[in-house]
Amino acid sequence: MVEYARQVARPDTMIELRYMEDAPTYFANQMLYPRTLTKVQVINRVVDAEAEGFDAALAGVCIIDAYSQECRQAASIPVVGGAESAMFLAQLVGKKFAWITIAPSFIMPFETHMRLHGWEQRAISHRPVRALDPSCWGAIVDAANGNSARWIEMFDEAALQCVEDGADTIICGCNPGGALLHLAGYHEVRGTGVPVIVGPAAMVKLAEMMVDLRRSIGLTKSEGEMGAYRSTPAPVLEELQAMGRQMMRTAPNLKDVAGAS
């Protein structure tokens, strides 16, 4: 994904990937508890990045957009997430999008994202989110190793069904899988002219645009009293960051707990 993001970005854009100190071993996308535990780390990473002088943050490299809303309250720099960015871009190039994702556990989160942003009417009405058989993970791994034919075939077959049901834009519901599709030269559903939107490209270009607008016309997130992204007061943010780091230092190892039980 970093290789692809750097190809998409402008030559003067620096992209750095950072990791969490610890993460739950179980990370299924419909499970909220594991993601709740990781939010503290991701928010702290974004706050640290702003303090170090970074211009924008991509909150999480999974296309499930689990962190951007909270991060926008904690930082003043632009913060973008995969699902929101991909759907935003899809609506600029078409009128009816559909998601093709990699497992049934992704369906509910993407449906939730559409409701959160009020974009349900911009998706096809019949099964707007469709999951491939989980065996597609093997095809994605093969694509990462240079053999992308099976991954493209599986994705394209499902995308064609969405086009038949009215989609004029397809979103790949997997950031690594989407990057590999584009790296292999697959940018549209075969024989249809229907574009395939991938999260990493949408995130990088949207972040660059927001940085440009901040520099040129001073556009920033809303600080309105009732705004969803009003900044967390500095003393409160400092306290929360300290609590989050302390939590990570004292948390038991999840594998050890599972083994003991």
Coordinates of C-alpha atoms in Angstrom, one line a residue:
M1 CA 0.0 0.0 0.0
V2 CA 2.9 2.4 0.7
E3 CA 4.4 1.6 -2.6
Y4 CA 1.1 2.4 -4.4
A5 CA 0.4 5.5 -2.3
R6 CA 3.7 7.0 -3.2
Q7 CA 3.0 6.4 -6.9
V8 CA -0.4 8.2 -6.5
A9 CA 1.0 11.1 -4.5
R10 CA 2.7 14.1 -5.8
P11 CA 6.5 13.9 -5.9
D12 CA 6.9 16.3 -3.0
T13 CA 4.5 14.4 -0.7
M14 CA 6.2 12.4 2.0
I15 CA 4.3 9.4 3.3
E16 CA 5.3 7.6 6.5
L17 CA 3.6 4.5 7.8
R18 CA 3.5 4.0 11.6
Y19 CA 2.2 1.1 13.7
M20 CA 0.4 0.6 16.9
E21 CA 2.4 -0.6 20.0
D22 CA 0.0 -3.4 20.5
A23 CA -3.2 -4.7 19.0
P24 CA -5.8 -7.4 19.7
T25 CA -5.2 -10.6 17.9
Y26 CA -8.8 -10.8 16.9
F27 CA -9.7 -7.9 14.6
A28 CA -12.9 -8.9 12.8
N29 CA -14.4 -5.9 11.2
Q30 CA -17.9 -6.2 12.7
M31 CA -16.5 -6.4 16.3
L32 CA -16.5 -3.0 18.0
Y33 CA -14.6 -3.9 21.2
P34 CA -11.3 -4.7 19.5
R35 CA -11.5 -1.5 17.4
T36 CA -12.3 0.5 20.5
L37 CA -9.1 -0.7 22.1
T38 CA -7.0 0.4 19.1
K39 CA -8.6 3.8 18.8
V40 CA -6.6 5.2 21.7
Q41 CA -3.4 4.3 20.0
V42 CA -4.4 5.6 16.6
I43 CA -5.6 9.0 18.1
N44 CA -2.3 9.4 20.0
R45 CA -0.3 8.6 16.8
V46 CA -2.2 11.3 14.9
V47 CA -1.8 13.9 17.7
D48 CA 2.0 13.1 17.8
A49 CA 2.2 13.4 14.0
E50 CA 0.7 16.9 14.1
A51 CA 3.2 17.9 16.9
E52 CA 6.0 16.7 14.7
G53 CA 4.9 18.8 11.8
F54 CA 3.0 16.4 9.5
D55 CA 0.4 18.2 7.4
A56 CA -2.3 15.5 7.3
A57 CA -3.0 12.0 8.7
L58 CA -4.6 8.9 7.2
A59 CA -6.3 7.3 10.1
G60 CA -5.8 3.6 9.7
V61 CA -4.8 1.7 6.6
C62 CA -7.8 -0.7 6.7
I63 CA -10.6 0.8 4.5
I64 CA -13.0 0.3 7.4
D65 CA -13.1 3.9 8.6
A66 CA -12.9 3.3 12.4
Y67 CA -10.8 6.3 13.6
S68 CA -11.2 9.4 11.5
Q69 CA -14.2 10.9 13.4
E70 CA -12.4 10.8 16.8
C71 CA -9.1 11.9 15.3
R72 CA -10.6 15.0 13.8
Q73 CA -11.6 16.2 17.3
A74 CA -8.1 15.6 18.6
A75 CA -6.1 17.2 15.8
S76 CA -6.3 20.4 13.7
I77 CA -4.6 18.9 10.6
P78 CA -6.8 17.2 8.0
V79 CA -7.6 13.6 8.9
V80 CA -9.1 11.2 6.3
G81 CA -10.3 7.6 6.4
G82 CA -10.7 5.0 3.7
A83 CA -14.4 4.4 3.5
E84 CA -15.4 8.1 3.6
S85 CA -12.8 9.1 1.1
A86 CA -13.7 6.3 -1.3
M87 CA -17.4 7.1 -1.2
F88 CA -16.7 10.8 -1.6
L89 CA -14.6 10.2 -4.7
A90 CA -17.1 7.7 -6.1
Q91 CA -19.8 10.4 -6.1
L92 CA -17.7 12.8 -8.1
V93 CA -17.3 10.3 -11.0
G94 CA -20.7 8.5 -10.9
K95 CA -24.2 8.6 -9.5
K96 CA -24.7 5.1 -8.1
F97 CA -21.9 3.2 -6.4
A98 CA -21.5 -0.3 -5.0
W99 CA -19.0 -1.9 -2.7
I100 CA -17.2 -5.2 -3.4
T101 CA -15.5 -6.4 -0.2
I102 CA -13.5 -9.4 0.9
A103 CA -15.6 -11.1 3.6
P104 CA -19.2 -11.0 5.0
S105 CA -17.9 -9.3 8.2
F106 CA -17.2 -6.2 6.1
I107 CA -20.8 -5.7 5.0
M108 CA -22.3 -4.3 8.2
P109 CA -19.5 -1.7 8.7
F110 CA -19.8 -0.4 5.2
E111 CA -23.6 -0.2 5.5
T112 CA -23.1 1.8 8.7
H113 CA -20.7 4.2 6.9
M114 CA -23.3 4.9 4.3
R115 CA -25.9 5.7 6.9
L116 CA -23.4 7.8 9.0
H117 CA -22.7 10.1 6.0
G118 CA -26.2 10.1 4.6
W119 CA -25.1 8.6 1.3
E120 CA -27.5 5.6 1.2
Q121 CA -29.3 7.1 -1.8
R122 CA -26.1 7.4 -3.8
A123 CA -25.6 3.6 -3.7
I124 CA -27.5 1.0 -5.6
S125 CA -30.6 -0.1 -3.8
H126 CA -30.2 -3.9 -4.2
R127 CA -27.3 -5.2 -2.1
P128 CA -25.1 -2.2 -2.2
V129 CA -22.4 -4.0 -0.3
R130 CA -21.4 -7.5 -1.6
A131 CA -18.8 -9.8 -0.1
L132 CA -16.5 -12.2 -2.0
D133 CA -15.8 -15.6 -0.7
P134 CA -13.1 -15.4 2.0
S135 CA -10.9 -17.5 -0.2
C136 CA -10.1 -14.3 -2.1
W137 CA -7.5 -13.6 0.6
G138 CA -5.3 -16.3 -1.1
A139 CA -5.8 -14.5 -4.4
I140 CA -4.8 -11.2 -2.8
V141 CA -1.6 -12.8 -1.4
D142 CA -0.8 -14.2 -4.9
A143 CA -1.3 -10.7 -6.3
A144 CA 1.1 -9.3 -3.8
N145 CA 3.6 -11.9 -5.0
G146 CA 3.1 -10.9 -8.6
N147 CA 0.3 -13.2 -9.8
S148 CA -2.8 -10.9 -9.9
A149 CA -4.9 -12.8 -12.5
R150 CA -7.1 -14.7 -10.0
W151 CA -7.7 -11.7 -7.8
I152 CA -8.7 -9.6 -10.8
E153 CA -11.0 -12.3 -12.1
M154 CA -12.8 -12.7 -8.7
F155 CA -13.3 -9.0 -8.2
D156 CA -14.3 -8.3 -11.8
E157 CA -16.9 -11.1 -11.8
A158 CA -18.6 -9.6 -8.7
A159 CA -18.3 -6.1 -10.0
L160 CA -20.1 -7.0 -13.3
Q161 CA -23.1 -8.2 -11.3
C162 CA -23.2 -4.8 -9.5
V163 CA -23.1 -3.0 -12.8
E164 CA -26.0 -5.2 -14.1
D165 CA -27.9 -4.0 -11.0
G166 CA -27.3 -0.3 -11.8
A167 CA -23.9 0.6 -10.4
D168 CA -21.9 3.1 -12.5
T169 CA -19.0 3.1 -10.0
I170 CA -17.4 0.3 -8.0
I171 CA -15.5 0.7 -4.7
C172 CA -13.0 -2.0 -3.7
G173 CA -13.7 -2.7 0.0
C174 CA -10.1 -3.6 0.9
N175 CA -7.2 -1.2 0.9
P176 CA -4.5 -3.8 0.2
G177 CA -6.6 -5.5 -2.4
G178 CA -7.5 -2.2 -4.0
A179 CA -3.9 -1.1 -4.3
L180 CA -3.0 -4.5 -5.9
L181 CA -5.8 -4.1 -8.4
H182 CA -4.4 -0.7 -9.6
L183 CA -0.8 -1.8 -9.5
A184 CA -1.8 -4.7 -11.8
G185 CA -3.4 -2.2 -14.2
Y186 CA -7.0 -2.9 -13.4
H187 CA -8.8 0.4 -13.1
E188 CA -12.3 -0.3 -14.5
V189 CA -14.8 -3.2 -14.7
R190 CA -13.9 -5.0 -18.0
G191 CA -15.9 -4.0 -21.0
T192 CA -18.1 -1.5 -19.1
G193 CA -16.3 1.8 -18.7
V194 CA -17.2 1.7 -15.0
P195 CA -14.4 3.0 -12.8
V196 CA -13.0 1.1 -9.8
I197 CA -12.3 3.4 -6.8
V198 CA -9.7 2.2 -4.2
G199 CA -9.2 3.6 -0.7
P200 CA -5.5 4.4 -0.7
A201 CA -5.7 6.6 -3.8
A202 CA -8.8 8.4 -2.5
M203 CA -7.2 9.0 0.9
V204 CA -3.9 10.3 -0.4
K205 CA -5.4 12.7 -3.0
L206 CA -8.1 13.9 -0.6
A207 CA -5.5 14.6 2.1
E208 CA -3.3 16.5 -0.4
M209 CA -6.3 18.6 -1.5
M210 CA -7.2 19.5 2.1
V211 CA -3.6 20.5 2.8
D212 CA -3.5 22.6 -0.3
L213 CA -6.8 24.4 0.6
R214 CA -5.6 25.0 4.2
R215 CA -2.4 26.6 2.9
S216 CA -4.1 28.7 0.1
I217 CA -7.4 29.8 1.6
G218 CA -7.2 28.8 5.2
L219 CA -9.9 26.1 5.0
T220 CA -9.9 24.0 8.2
K221 CA -12.4 21.8 10.0
S222 CA -15.3 23.5 11.7
E223 CA -14.7 24.8 15.2
G224 CA -18.4 25.7 15.7
E225 CA -19.7 25.2 19.2
M226 CA -22.1 22.5 18.0
G227 CA -19.7 21.1 15.4
A228 CA -18.9 17.4 15.2
Y229 CA -15.1 18.1 14.9
R230 CA -14.6 20.9 17.4
S231 CA -11.1 20.5 18.9
T232 CA -10.6 18.9 22.2
P233 CA -9.3 21.5 24.7
A234 CA -5.5 21.3 25.1
P235 CA -5.4 20.4 28.8
V236 CA -8.0 17.7 28.3
L237 CA -6.2 16.3 25.2
E238 CA -2.9 16.1 27.2
E239 CA -4.6 14.3 30.1
L240 CA -6.3 11.8 27.7
Q241 CA -3.0 11.1 25.9
A242 CA -1.3 10.4 29.1
M243 CA -4.1 8.1 30.2
G244 CA -3.9 6.2 26.9
R245 CA -0.2 5.7 27.1
Q246 CA -0.5 4.5 30.7
M247 CA -3.2 2.0 29.7
M248 CA -1.0 0.5 27.0
R249 CA 1.9 0.2 29.5
T250 CA -0.2 -1.7 32.1
A251 CA -2.5 -3.7 29.8
P252 CA -2.0 -7.5 30.1
N253 CA -0.8 -9.4 27.0
L254 CA -4.0 -10.6 25.4
K255 CA -2.3 -13.9 24.2
D256 CA -1.2 -14.6 27.7
V257 CA -4.6 -14.1 29.1
A258 CA -6.2 -16.3 26.4
G259 CA -3.6 -19.0 27.1
A260 CA -4.1 -18.9 30.8
S261 CA -7.8 -19.3 30.5

